[in-house]
Coordinates of C-alpha atoms in Angstrom, one line a residue:
Chain A
M1035 CA 160.4 -125.1 -7.5
M1036 CA 160.4 -124.3 -11.5
S1037 CA 160.5 -120.5 -13.0
S1038 CA 157.4 -119.2 -13.7
N1039 CA 158.1 -118.2 -17.9
L1040 CA 159.6 -122.2 -17.9
S1041 CA 156.4 -123.3 -16.6
A1042 CA 154.5 -120.8 -18.6
I1043 CA 156.3 -122.9 -21.7
F1044 CA 155.2 -125.9 -21.1
Y1045 CA 151.1 -125.1 -20.1
L1046 CA 151.5 -123.7 -24.2
V1047 CA 152.9 -127.4 -25.1
S1048 CA 150.2 -128.8 -23.3
G1049 CA 147.4 -126.0 -24.2
V1050 CA 149.3 -127.4 -28.4
L1051 CA 148.2 -130.6 -27.4
F1052 CA 144.8 -130.5 -26.6
I1053 CA 145.7 -128.7 -29.8
L1054 CA 146.4 -131.9 -32.0
A1055 CA 144.0 -134.1 -30.0
L1056 CA 141.0 -132.6 -31.6
R1057 CA 142.6 -132.4 -34.5
G1058 CA 143.2 -136.4 -34.9
L1059 CA 139.8 -136.8 -34.9
S1060 CA 139.4 -135.7 -38.2
S1061 CA 140.0 -139.5 -39.4
P1062 CA 139.2 -142.7 -37.3
E1063 CA 143.0 -143.9 -38.6
T1064 CA 144.3 -140.2 -36.6
S1065 CA 141.8 -141.1 -33.9
R1066 CA 143.2 -142.8 -31.5
Q1067 CA 146.7 -141.2 -31.4
G1068 CA 145.2 -138.0 -31.1
N1069 CA 143.8 -139.3 -27.8
L1070 CA 147.3 -139.9 -26.6
F1071 CA 147.9 -135.9 -27.2
G1072 CA 145.5 -135.4 -25.3
I1073 CA 147.1 -137.3 -22.4
L1074 CA 150.5 -136.4 -22.9
G1075 CA 149.1 -133.0 -22.9
M1076 CA 147.4 -133.5 -19.4
I1077 CA 150.0 -135.1 -18.4
I1078 CA 152.7 -132.2 -18.5
A1079 CA 150.3 -129.2 -17.0
I1080 CA 149.4 -131.9 -14.0
V1081 CA 153.1 -131.9 -13.3
V1082 CA 154.4 -128.8 -14.5
T1083 CA 151.8 -127.5 -11.6
F1084 CA 153.0 -128.9 -9.0
L1085 CA 157.0 -128.4 -9.5
S1086 CA 156.0 -124.8 -9.9
I1087 CA 154.5 -124.5 -7.2
G1088 CA 157.4 -125.8 -4.6
N1089 CA 154.8 -126.3 -1.9
Y1090 CA 155.0 -129.7 -0.4
S1091 CA 153.4 -129.5 2.5
S1092 CA 151.3 -131.9 3.6
G1093 CA 148.4 -130.8 1.3
L1094 CA 149.9 -132.8 -1.7
V1095 CA 149.4 -136.1 0.0
F1096 CA 145.7 -134.9 0.0
V1097 CA 145.7 -133.2 -2.9
L1098 CA 146.7 -136.8 -4.3
I1099 CA 144.6 -139.1 -2.8
F1100 CA 141.6 -136.6 -4.3
I1101 CA 142.9 -137.2 -7.5
L1102 CA 143.2 -140.9 -7.0
I1103 CA 139.5 -141.2 -6.1
G1104 CA 138.6 -139.2 -8.6
G1105 CA 141.0 -140.6 -11.0
S1106 CA 139.1 -144.4 -10.2
I1107 CA 135.5 -143.2 -10.8
G1108 CA 136.6 -142.2 -13.8
A1109 CA 137.6 -145.3 -15.1
F1110 CA 134.6 -146.6 -13.4
I1111 CA 132.3 -145.2 -15.1
A1112 CA 134.2 -145.3 -18.0
Y1113 CA 134.7 -149.2 -18.1
R1114 CA 131.2 -149.3 -17.0
I1115 CA 129.4 -146.6 -18.8
P1116 CA 126.7 -148.9 -22.0
M1117 CA 127.6 -146.7 -24.8
T1118 CA 123.5 -146.5 -25.3
A1119 CA 124.0 -143.9 -21.6
M1120 CA 126.9 -141.5 -23.9
P1121 CA 124.4 -139.0 -23.1
E1122 CA 123.8 -139.4 -20.0
L1123 CA 127.6 -139.8 -19.7
V1124 CA 128.4 -136.5 -21.9
A1125 CA 125.5 -134.4 -19.7
G1126 CA 127.0 -135.7 -16.4
F1127 CA 130.6 -134.7 -17.1
H1128 CA 130.1 -130.9 -18.4
S1129 CA 128.2 -130.5 -15.0
L1130 CA 131.3 -132.1 -13.4
V1131 CA 133.7 -129.3 -15.8
G1132 CA 130.8 -126.7 -14.4
L1133 CA 131.1 -127.6 -11.0
S1134 CA 135.1 -127.4 -10.7
A1135 CA 135.4 -123.8 -12.3
V1136 CA 132.6 -122.9 -9.2
F1137 CA 134.7 -124.3 -6.6
V1138 CA 138.1 -122.2 -8.4
A1139 CA 137.0 -119.9 -7.9
I1140 CA 135.3 -119.7 -4.6
S1141 CA 139.0 -120.9 -3.8
A1142 CA 140.3 -118.4 -5.3
F1143 CA 137.9 -115.3 -3.9
L1144 CA 138.5 -116.6 -0.2
N1145 CA 142.5 -116.8 -1.0
P1146 CA 143.3 -114.8 -3.6
E1147 CA 146.7 -114.5 -1.6
A1148 CA 147.6 -118.7 -3.4
F1149 CA 146.7 -117.3 -7.0
N1150 CA 148.6 -113.5 -6.7
L1151 CA 145.8 -112.2 -7.4
G1152 CA 146.3 -110.0 -4.2
L1153 CA 144.6 -109.7 -0.7
P1154 CA 140.8 -111.4 0.2
G1155 CA 138.9 -108.3 0.2
N1156 CA 140.9 -106.6 -2.6
I1157 CA 141.7 -108.2 -4.7
K1158 CA 143.1 -106.7 -8.5
L1159 CA 139.4 -106.2 -10.6
G1160 CA 141.1 -107.3 -14.3
S1161 CA 141.1 -110.9 -12.2
L1162 CA 137.6 -110.6 -10.0
I1163 CA 136.2 -109.9 -13.4
E1164 CA 137.2 -113.0 -15.3
M1165 CA 136.6 -114.6 -12.2
S1166 CA 132.5 -113.6 -11.4
I1167 CA 132.4 -114.6 -15.1
G1168 CA 133.6 -118.3 -15.0
A1169 CA 132.0 -118.6 -11.8
A1170 CA 129.0 -117.2 -13.0
V1171 CA 129.0 -119.7 -16.5
G1172 CA 130.5 -122.6 -14.6
A1173 CA 127.4 -122.4 -12.3
I1174 CA 124.9 -122.5 -15.2
T1175 CA 126.5 -125.3 -17.2
F1176 CA 126.4 -127.0 -13.9
S1177 CA 122.6 -126.7 -13.1
G1178 CA 121.7 -126.9 -16.8
S1179 CA 123.6 -130.3 -17.2
I1180 CA 122.0 -131.4 -14.6
I1181 CA 118.9 -130.7 -15.8
A1182 CA 119.8 -132.2 -19.4
F1183 CA 121.5 -135.3 -17.4
L1184 CA 117.5 -136.3 -15.5
K1185 CA 116.3 -135.7 -18.4
L1186 CA 118.0 -137.9 -20.7
Q1187 CA 118.2 -141.1 -17.5
G1188 CA 114.3 -140.4 -18.0
I1189 CA 114.7 -139.8 -13.9
M1190 CA 112.6 -136.0 -15.5
S1191 CA 110.6 -135.8 -17.8
G1192 CA 111.2 -135.4 -21.1
S1193 CA 108.5 -133.0 -21.9
P1194 CA 109.4 -129.4 -22.3
I1195 CA 108.1 -127.9 -18.8
T1196 CA 106.4 -124.0 -19.8
F1197 CA 105.0 -121.2 -17.6
K1198 CA 103.7 -117.4 -18.0
G1199 CA 106.4 -115.0 -18.5
Q1200 CA 108.8 -117.4 -18.8
H1201 CA 111.0 -115.2 -20.9
F1202 CA 110.7 -112.5 -18.6
V1203 CA 111.6 -114.3 -15.5
N1204 CA 114.3 -115.1 -17.6
A1205 CA 115.5 -111.5 -19.1
I1206 CA 115.6 -110.7 -15.3
I1207 CA 117.5 -113.3 -13.7
L1208 CA 120.0 -112.0 -16.8
I1209 CA 120.4 -109.1 -16.7
S1210 CA 120.7 -108.8 -12.4
I1211 CA 124.2 -111.3 -13.1
I1212 CA 125.3 -108.3 -15.2
I1213 CA 124.4 -106.2 -11.7
L1214 CA 125.5 -108.7 -8.9
I1215 CA 128.6 -108.6 -10.9
Y1216 CA 129.0 -105.6 -11.3
L1217 CA 128.3 -104.7 -8.2
L1218 CA 130.6 -107.0 -6.3
C1219 CA 133.5 -105.5 -8.7
S1220 CA 132.6 -102.5 -7.0
T1221 CA 132.6 -103.4 -3.5
Q1222 CA 134.3 -106.5 -2.8
S1223 CA 131.9 -108.2 -0.8
E1224 CA 131.2 -111.7 -0.1
N1225 CA 127.9 -112.1 0.7
L1226 CA 127.8 -110.5 -2.9
F1227 CA 129.8 -113.1 -4.7
W1228 CA 127.6 -116.3 -3.0
S1229 CA 124.3 -114.4 -4.4
L1230 CA 125.9 -114.8 -7.4
L1231 CA 126.2 -118.0 -7.3
A1232 CA 123.1 -118.4 -6.7
V1233 CA 121.1 -116.8 -8.6
S1234 CA 123.6 -118.1 -11.8
F1235 CA 122.1 -122.1 -10.8
L1236 CA 118.8 -121.0 -10.7
I1237 CA 118.9 -119.5 -14.7
G1238 CA 120.7 -122.7 -15.9
F1239 CA 118.0 -124.9 -14.6
L1240 CA 115.5 -122.5 -15.8
I1241 CA 117.1 -122.5 -19.5
I1242 CA 116.9 -126.2 -19.6
I1243 CA 113.2 -126.9 -18.5
P1244 CA 111.9 -125.4 -21.9
I1245 CA 114.1 -127.8 -23.9
G1246 CA 112.5 -131.4 -25.0
G1247 CA 114.2 -134.3 -25.4
A1248 CA 114.7 -134.6 -28.8
D1249 CA 116.3 -130.5 -28.9
M1250 CA 119.2 -132.8 -26.6
P1251 CA 121.2 -133.0 -29.0
V1252 CA 121.6 -128.9 -29.1
V1253 CA 121.6 -128.7 -25.5
I1254 CA 124.4 -131.2 -25.4
S1255 CA 126.3 -129.3 -27.7
M1256 CA 125.4 -125.8 -26.3
L1257 CA 126.6 -127.0 -23.2
N1258 CA 129.7 -128.8 -24.1
S1259 CA 130.5 -125.2 -25.0
Y1260 CA 129.8 -123.6 -21.7
S1261 CA 131.7 -125.7 -20.1
G1262 CA 135.3 -124.4 -22.2
W1263 CA 133.8 -120.4 -21.9
A1264 CA 133.6 -121.0 -18.0
A1265 CA 137.2 -122.8 -18.4
A1266 CA 138.5 -120.1 -19.8
G1267 CA 137.7 -117.6 -17.6
I1268 CA 139.0 -119.1 -15.0
G1269 CA 142.2 -119.3 -17.1
F1270 CA 141.9 -116.0 -17.6
T1271 CA 142.0 -115.9 -13.3
L1272 CA 144.7 -117.7 -13.2
E1273 CA 146.6 -116.7 -15.9
N1274 CA 147.2 -119.5 -17.0
T1275 CA 147.9 -120.2 -21.1
A1276 CA 146.9 -124.4 -21.3
L1277 CA 143.3 -123.4 -19.5
I1278 CA 142.6 -120.1 -22.3
I1279 CA 143.5 -122.3 -25.2
T1280 CA 141.7 -125.2 -24.2
G1281 CA 138.5 -123.5 -22.2
A1282 CA 138.7 -121.5 -26.2
L1283 CA 138.7 -125.0 -28.3
V1284 CA 136.4 -126.0 -26.5
G1285 CA 134.1 -123.5 -26.6
S1286 CA 134.1 -123.0 -30.5
S1287 CA 134.0 -126.4 -30.7
G1288 CA 130.6 -126.8 -29.1
A1289 CA 128.9 -124.2 -30.8
I1290 CA 130.2 -125.6 -34.2
L1291 CA 128.0 -128.7 -33.1
S1292 CA 124.8 -126.8 -31.9
Y1293 CA 125.1 -125.0 -35.0
I1294 CA 125.5 -128.2 -37.1
M1295 CA 122.3 -129.7 -35.3
C1296 CA 120.5 -127.2 -35.2
K1297 CA 121.3 -127.2 -39.1
G1298 CA 120.1 -130.2 -39.1
M1299 CA 116.4 -128.7 -37.6
N1300 CA 116.4 -126.4 -39.3
R1301 CA 116.0 -124.3 -36.7
S1302 CA 117.4 -121.7 -34.8
F1303 CA 119.6 -121.3 -32.6
F1304 CA 116.8 -119.1 -30.3
N1305 CA 114.0 -121.2 -31.5
V1306 CA 115.4 -123.9 -29.6
I1307 CA 117.0 -122.5 -26.3
L1308 CA 113.0 -120.5 -25.9
G1309 CA 111.7 -124.0 -26.2
G1310 CA 108.5 -125.9 -25.8
F1311 CA 108.3 -126.9 -29.3
G1312 CA 106.1 -130.0 -30.1
A1313 CA 104.1 -129.0 -26.6
T1314 CA 101.6 -127.4 -28.4
E1315 CA 100.5 -129.2 -31.5
D1316 CA 99.9 -132.6 -29.8
T1317 CA 96.4 -132.5 -28.9
S1318 CA 95.3 -130.6 -31.7
L1319 CA 97.1 -133.2 -34.5
N1320 CA 95.8 -136.7 -32.7
L1321 CA 91.6 -135.1 -33.1
N1322 CA 89.8 -135.5 -36.1
K1323 CA 92.0 -137.5 -38.3
E1324 CA 90.6 -140.1 -40.4
Q1325 CA 91.9 -143.5 -40.1
K1326 CA 93.9 -144.4 -43.5
P1327 CA 94.9 -147.4 -44.3
V1328 CA 98.6 -149.0 -43.2
K1329 CA 99.7 -151.8 -45.0
S1330 CA 101.3 -154.3 -41.9
G1331 CA 103.6 -157.0 -42.3
N1332 CA 105.6 -159.2 -40.3
A1333 CA 108.9 -160.4 -39.9
D1334 CA 107.9 -163.7 -43.2
D1335 CA 106.9 -160.4 -45.4
A1336 CA 110.9 -158.4 -44.3
A1337 CA 112.8 -161.5 -44.8
F1338 CA 111.3 -162.2 -48.7
L1339 CA 111.7 -159.1 -49.6
M1340 CA 114.8 -158.6 -48.6
K1341 CA 116.5 -161.8 -49.8
N1342 CA 115.2 -160.5 -53.4
A1343 CA 117.1 -156.6 -52.8
S1344 CA 120.1 -156.4 -54.5
S1345 CA 120.7 -152.9 -51.7
V1346 CA 119.6 -152.1 -48.9
I1347 CA 119.5 -149.1 -46.5
I1348 CA 119.0 -149.0 -43.0
V1349 CA 118.1 -145.3 -41.2
P1350 CA 118.3 -145.4 -37.3
G1351 CA 117.1 -143.8 -34.9
Y1352 CA 116.8 -143.4 -31.1
G1353 CA 114.5 -146.0 -31.4
M1354 CA 116.9 -148.4 -32.5
A1355 CA 119.3 -147.2 -29.2
V1356 CA 115.8 -147.0 -26.5
A1357 CA 115.5 -151.3 -28.0
Q1358 CA 119.1 -152.1 -27.9
A1359 CA 118.3 -153.2 -31.0
Q1360 CA 122.8 -152.9 -32.8
H1361 CA 124.3 -155.6 -32.3
A1362 CA 120.9 -157.4 -33.7
L1363 CA 121.1 -155.8 -36.2
R1364 CA 124.0 -155.9 -37.9
E1365 CA 123.2 -160.0 -37.3
M1366 CA 121.1 -159.0 -39.7
V1367 CA 122.9 -157.6 -41.8
D1368 CA 125.7 -160.2 -42.3
T1369 CA 123.3 -162.4 -43.2
L1370 CA 122.1 -160.7 -45.9
K1371 CA 125.4 -160.4 -46.9
K1372 CA 126.2 -163.1 -47.2
N1373 CA 123.1 -163.1 -49.8
D1374 CA 125.4 -161.4 -52.2
I1375 CA 123.2 -158.1 -51.1
K1376 CA 124.4 -154.9 -50.5
V1377 CA 124.6 -152.7 -47.5
S1378 CA 124.3 -149.2 -45.8
Y1379 CA 123.4 -146.6 -43.1
A1380 CA 122.4 -143.2 -43.6
I1381 CA 122.9 -141.7 -40.1
H1382 CA 120.5 -137.9 -40.4
P1383 CA 122.8 -135.4 -38.0
V1384 CA 119.9 -135.3 -35.4
A1385 CA 119.7 -139.2 -34.8
G1386 CA 119.8 -139.6 -31.1
R1387 CA 120.4 -137.9 -28.3
M1388 CA 123.8 -136.3 -29.3
P1389 CA 125.9 -135.3 -32.2
G1390 CA 127.3 -139.1 -33.4
H1391 CA 125.4 -141.5 -31.3
M1392 CA 124.6 -144.1 -33.8
N1393 CA 127.8 -144.0 -35.0
V1394 CA 129.0 -145.0 -31.9
L1395 CA 126.7 -147.4 -31.5
L1396 CA 127.0 -148.9 -34.6
A1397 CA 131.0 -148.6 -34.2
E1398 CA 130.2 -151.1 -30.9
A1399 CA 127.8 -153.3 -32.9
N1400 CA 130.9 -153.9 -34.7
V1401 CA 129.9 -152.1 -38.0
P1402 CA 132.7 -150.9 -40.5
Y1403 CA 132.7 -147.5 -40.0
D1404 CA 133.1 -146.5 -44.0
E1405 CA 129.4 -148.6 -44.5
V1406 CA 128.0 -145.6 -42.6
F1407 CA 127.1 -142.4 -44.7
E1408 CA 125.7 -139.1 -43.4
L1409 CA 122.9 -137.6 -44.9
E1410 CA 124.4 -135.5 -48.3
E1411 CA 126.1 -138.7 -48.9
I1412 CA 123.8 -141.1 -49.1
N1413 CA 120.6 -139.2 -50.2
N1414 CA 121.1 -139.8 -53.9
D1415 CA 121.6 -143.7 -54.1
F1416 CA 117.8 -143.7 -52.3
P1417 CA 116.2 -144.0 -55.5
N1418 CA 118.6 -146.7 -57.3
A1419 CA 117.6 -149.1 -53.3
D1420 CA 115.5 -152.0 -53.2
V1421 CA 114.9 -151.4 -50.1
A1422 CA 115.0 -148.8 -47.5
F1423 CA 115.4 -149.8 -44.0
V1424 CA 114.0 -147.6 -41.4
I1425 CA 114.4 -148.9 -37.1
G1426 CA 113.7 -146.8 -34.9
A1427 CA 113.8 -143.2 -36.8
N1428 CA 110.8 -141.5 -37.8
D1429 CA 110.4 -137.2 -37.8
V1430 CA 113.4 -137.7 -40.0
T1431 CA 112.1 -139.5 -43.0
N1432 CA 109.1 -137.8 -42.8
P1433 CA 109.0 -136.1 -46.3
V1434 CA 106.1 -133.3 -45.5
A1435 CA 109.1 -131.7 -44.6
K1436 CA 109.3 -131.5 -48.2
T1437 CA 106.5 -130.7 -49.2
D1438 CA 103.9 -129.0 -47.1
P1439 CA 104.8 -124.9 -45.6
Q1440 CA 102.7 -125.9 -42.6
S1441 CA 104.7 -128.4 -41.2
P1442 CA 106.7 -127.8 -38.4
I1443 CA 109.4 -129.6 -39.5
Y1444 CA 109.6 -128.1 -43.1
G1445 CA 112.5 -126.8 -44.7
M1446 CA 114.6 -129.4 -42.1
P1447 CA 116.6 -131.7 -44.0
V1448 CA 115.6 -135.0 -44.3
L1449 CA 116.5 -138.5 -46.0
D1450 CA 114.5 -139.3 -49.7
V1451 CA 113.6 -142.9 -48.0
E1452 CA 110.0 -142.4 -49.6
K1453 CA 111.7 -142.7 -53.2
C1454 CA 113.3 -146.4 -52.0
K1455 CA 111.7 -149.1 -54.8
S1456 CA 109.9 -150.9 -50.9
V1457 CA 110.2 -149.0 -47.2
L1458 CA 110.0 -150.9 -44.1
F1459 CA 109.3 -149.2 -41.1
V1460 CA 110.0 -151.3 -37.8
K1461 CA 107.8 -149.0 -35.0
R1462 CA 106.0 -149.8 -32.0
S1463 CA 102.5 -148.2 -33.0
L1464 CA 101.5 -145.6 -35.6
S1465 CA 101.7 -142.7 -33.5
P1466 CA 103.5 -139.2 -34.3
G1467 CA 107.1 -138.2 -33.7
Y1468 CA 109.0 -136.5 -31.7
A1469 CA 107.5 -133.3 -33.2
G1470 CA 103.9 -134.7 -33.0
I1471 CA 103.1 -134.9 -36.9
D1472 CA 102.2 -138.0 -38.3
N1473 CA 104.3 -139.0 -41.4
D1474 CA 103.0 -139.4 -44.4
L1475 CA 105.0 -142.9 -45.1
F1476 CA 103.1 -144.9 -43.4
Y1477 CA 100.3 -145.0 -45.5
K1478 CA 102.2 -144.6 -49.1
E1479 CA 101.2 -147.8 -51.1
N1480 CA 105.0 -148.8 -51.1
T1481 CA 106.2 -149.2 -47.4
L1482 CA 105.5 -151.9 -45.4
M1483 CA 104.5 -150.9 -41.4
L1484 CA 106.5 -153.6 -39.2
F1485 CA 104.3 -153.3 -35.3
A1486 CA 107.2 -154.8 -33.1
D1487 CA 110.0 -154.3 -31.0
A1488 CA 112.8 -152.8 -33.0
K1489 CA 115.0 -156.1 -31.7
K1490 CA 113.0 -158.7 -31.8
M1491 CA 111.7 -157.4 -34.2
V1492 CA 115.6 -157.9 -36.2
E1493 CA 115.7 -160.7 -34.4
E1494 CA 113.0 -162.5 -36.2
I1495 CA 113.8 -161.4 -39.6
T1496 CA 117.1 -163.0 -39.1
K1497 CA 115.7 -166.2 -38.5
S1498 CA 113.1 -165.6 -41.5
L1499 CA 116.3 -165.1 -43.8
D1500 CA 118.2 -168.4 -42.8
Chain B
M395 CA 153.9 -97.3 -22.7
E396 CA 154.0 -101.3 -21.4
I397 CA 151.1 -102.8 -22.5
D398 CA 148.9 -105.0 -20.0
P399 CA 149.7 -108.6 -19.7
L400 CA 145.7 -109.7 -20.2
I401 CA 146.9 -108.1 -23.5
F402 CA 148.6 -110.9 -24.6
R403 CA 146.4 -113.2 -22.8
L404 CA 143.4 -112.2 -24.9
S405 CA 145.6 -111.9 -27.3
I406 CA 146.1 -116.6 -27.7
F407 CA 142.2 -115.9 -26.2
I408 CA 141.2 -115.3 -29.9
L409 CA 143.8 -117.0 -32.0
S410 CA 142.9 -120.7 -29.6
I411 CA 138.7 -119.7 -31.2
F412 CA 139.9 -119.3 -34.3
V413 CA 142.4 -122.9 -34.6
G414 CA 139.1 -124.8 -32.5
Y415 CA 137.0 -123.5 -35.2
Y416 CA 138.5 -124.8 -37.8
V417 CA 140.2 -127.9 -36.4
V418 CA 136.5 -128.6 -35.4
W419 CA 135.1 -128.0 -38.9
S420 CA 137.6 -130.9 -40.3
V421 CA 136.1 -133.0 -37.4
T422 CA 134.4 -136.5 -39.4
P423 CA 130.7 -136.3 -38.3
S424 CA 131.2 -140.0 -37.5
L425 CA 133.0 -138.7 -34.4
H426 CA 131.2 -136.4 -32.6
T427 CA 130.3 -138.4 -29.9
P428 CA 134.0 -138.5 -29.1
L429 CA 135.1 -135.4 -29.9
M430 CA 132.7 -134.1 -26.7
S431 CA 134.2 -136.6 -24.5
V432 CA 137.2 -135.4 -25.7
T433 CA 136.5 -131.8 -25.0
N434 CA 135.1 -132.8 -21.4
A435 CA 138.8 -133.9 -20.9
I436 CA 141.3 -131.7 -21.5
S437 CA 138.8 -128.8 -20.0
S438 CA 138.9 -130.8 -17.2
V439 CA 142.6 -128.8 -17.1
I440 CA 141.3 -126.6 -15.0
I441 CA 142.8 -129.3 -12.4
V442 CA 145.8 -127.3 -12.6
G443 CA 143.4 -124.0 -10.4
A444 CA 142.6 -126.9 -8.6
I445 CA 145.3 -128.2 -7.5
I446 CA 147.2 -124.3 -6.6
A447 CA 143.8 -123.7 -4.6
G448 CA 144.5 -127.9 -2.6
L449 CA 147.8 -126.7 -1.9
S450 CA 147.3 -123.0 -0.5
G451 CA 147.1 -124.5 3.3
N452 CA 149.6 -123.5 5.1
S453 CA 151.8 -126.5 7.5
E454 CA 149.6 -125.3 11.0
S455 CA 146.2 -125.0 8.6
I456 CA 146.4 -127.7 6.2
F457 CA 142.6 -127.4 6.0
N458 CA 140.9 -124.0 5.2
T459 CA 138.0 -123.3 3.3
S460 CA 139.6 -122.6 0.6
S461 CA 141.9 -126.2 0.4
I462 CA 138.7 -128.1 1.0
F463 CA 137.6 -126.4 -2.1
G464 CA 140.3 -126.6 -3.8
F465 CA 140.1 -130.8 -2.4
L466 CA 136.8 -131.2 -3.9
A467 CA 138.1 -129.2 -7.5
T468 CA 140.4 -131.9 -7.9
A469 CA 138.6 -134.7 -7.0
L470 CA 135.6 -134.1 -9.7
A471 CA 138.2 -132.4 -12.5
A472 CA 140.2 -136.2 -12.0
I473 CA 136.9 -137.6 -12.2
N474 CA 136.0 -136.3 -15.4
I475 CA 140.1 -136.3 -17.1
F476 CA 140.1 -140.4 -16.3
G477 CA 136.2 -140.9 -17.8
G478 CA 137.1 -138.3 -20.0
F479 CA 140.0 -140.0 -21.4
L480 CA 139.4 -143.8 -21.2
V481 CA 135.4 -143.5 -22.8
T482 CA 137.6 -141.7 -25.3
Q483 CA 139.7 -144.7 -26.1
R484 CA 137.1 -146.7 -25.5
M485 CA 134.9 -145.5 -28.4
L486 CA 138.0 -144.8 -30.9
A487 CA 139.2 -148.3 -30.3
M488 CA 135.9 -149.5 -31.1
Y489 CA 136.3 -147.6 -35.3
K490 CA 139.5 -149.7 -35.8
K491 CA 139.5 -150.8 -39.5
K492 CA 138.3 -154.4 -39.9
K493 CA 137.5 -156.6 -42.2
R494 CA 134.6 -157.2 -44.2
D495 CA 134.7 -160.7 -43.9
K496 CA 135.8 -161.3 -40.9
K497 CA 132.7 -163.1 -38.6

């Protein structure tokens, strides 16, 4: 059996390796090495746990069996999942972190002796507080992520679900969680522990239902953060350094991503969380709108325009992911490059359904990452480019965000697509984007609309280019 | 007077938040998706608690409510660990530098 001091040092080592794992992600070159550090840290933590318990009863066999079962399921999913389904996968994984935090808290509550936390019904006060906070946050993470998962998967409608007095109900529930934790700590009652879990599951569910589909990047980042805080709460209970360090890292990582996503939409965090965005405007805006003329074209027109261009900027959005058009797009770009046309990609921070979603899809289609640029890096290049090719994006290109203070997206940073000499817009119809507002870009002189499925259109353009 | 060990853990926690803050800001935006999947994987280090819970039964009763929850938590965390690291690996492999002219 390993001494607890020695094992504490090893847990610290694995915490440091986790920091290095995140550090590696600062550039694609070092990222793979970073991931290996993470794996090493995890192996150390698990091995040390086995060595420090030293109780090799037949329970050990079962633990190993369950690791094997879980591991095979995880590995299977990891190899089979298509890259377009990454947001769902991450949401699903968050729910598992939340649920395992809840389960660990339950077993610690029922059998505190195993964790050196005191006796059942007489758990050390500090541990009980940490445990109940960890359990509550874990439960919120679980039910919230399940809703996010269902919305992303399309099983549940992506439109916000709101009802009267929603914020009031949520506030009451949040207060009751605090009261329950207080009562639980003073009475140690098992029933209160179960009620705390039930109420936390409920609030996780209620917080996420009013948030709409396009706000998913914020939701996923936020749940990422929650899963970290839940892990940290359990880490305090177990007095485990690796868990505390990791929880803090993950918690702050998710919080930063939420901040970046909110900034990308020019909305405050609370505005997103309180939800209901876009739901109210839809009806009034689609009425009494005069038909403005649009120019629409076909694949040959698009091919002609691009063939005569010397530089093209591609603006991908969620629609590209839905149509699975990334590979077809890369083939089109290859053809363009053969004709000595300079091509780059412009990514808006909230393009797609999770942070970095578009980058992964393009990487999957073998687009070199040094041709892919973030909004700030490329926005000044639009006036010098000949063609902007917008595929599956809408609101993030809408100039109204710069001109109309009345617009719900006013102030949101947008890609200056309209400054290009000509704009090609691949879209299925003229319908407004998620924010429920019309895009002025559709009606501009230099815009050519290509009404078609993104993948089909791109394939046709490639054919006409040859 | 002796300092409560909780204070030490709290110090580690607070300092780690700051470390996390600076490390995550230096992550390049194009790797934000792998960042999320790898944070997922590492937060499953919660498996250490699950293992302790799973091994808490004595030889007469391997299965009690507490250890059963431990076993379940072990399986869930293992899904995340393997799934998280492997899917991150898969994504990062796609970010390898490619030759421009190679088709």
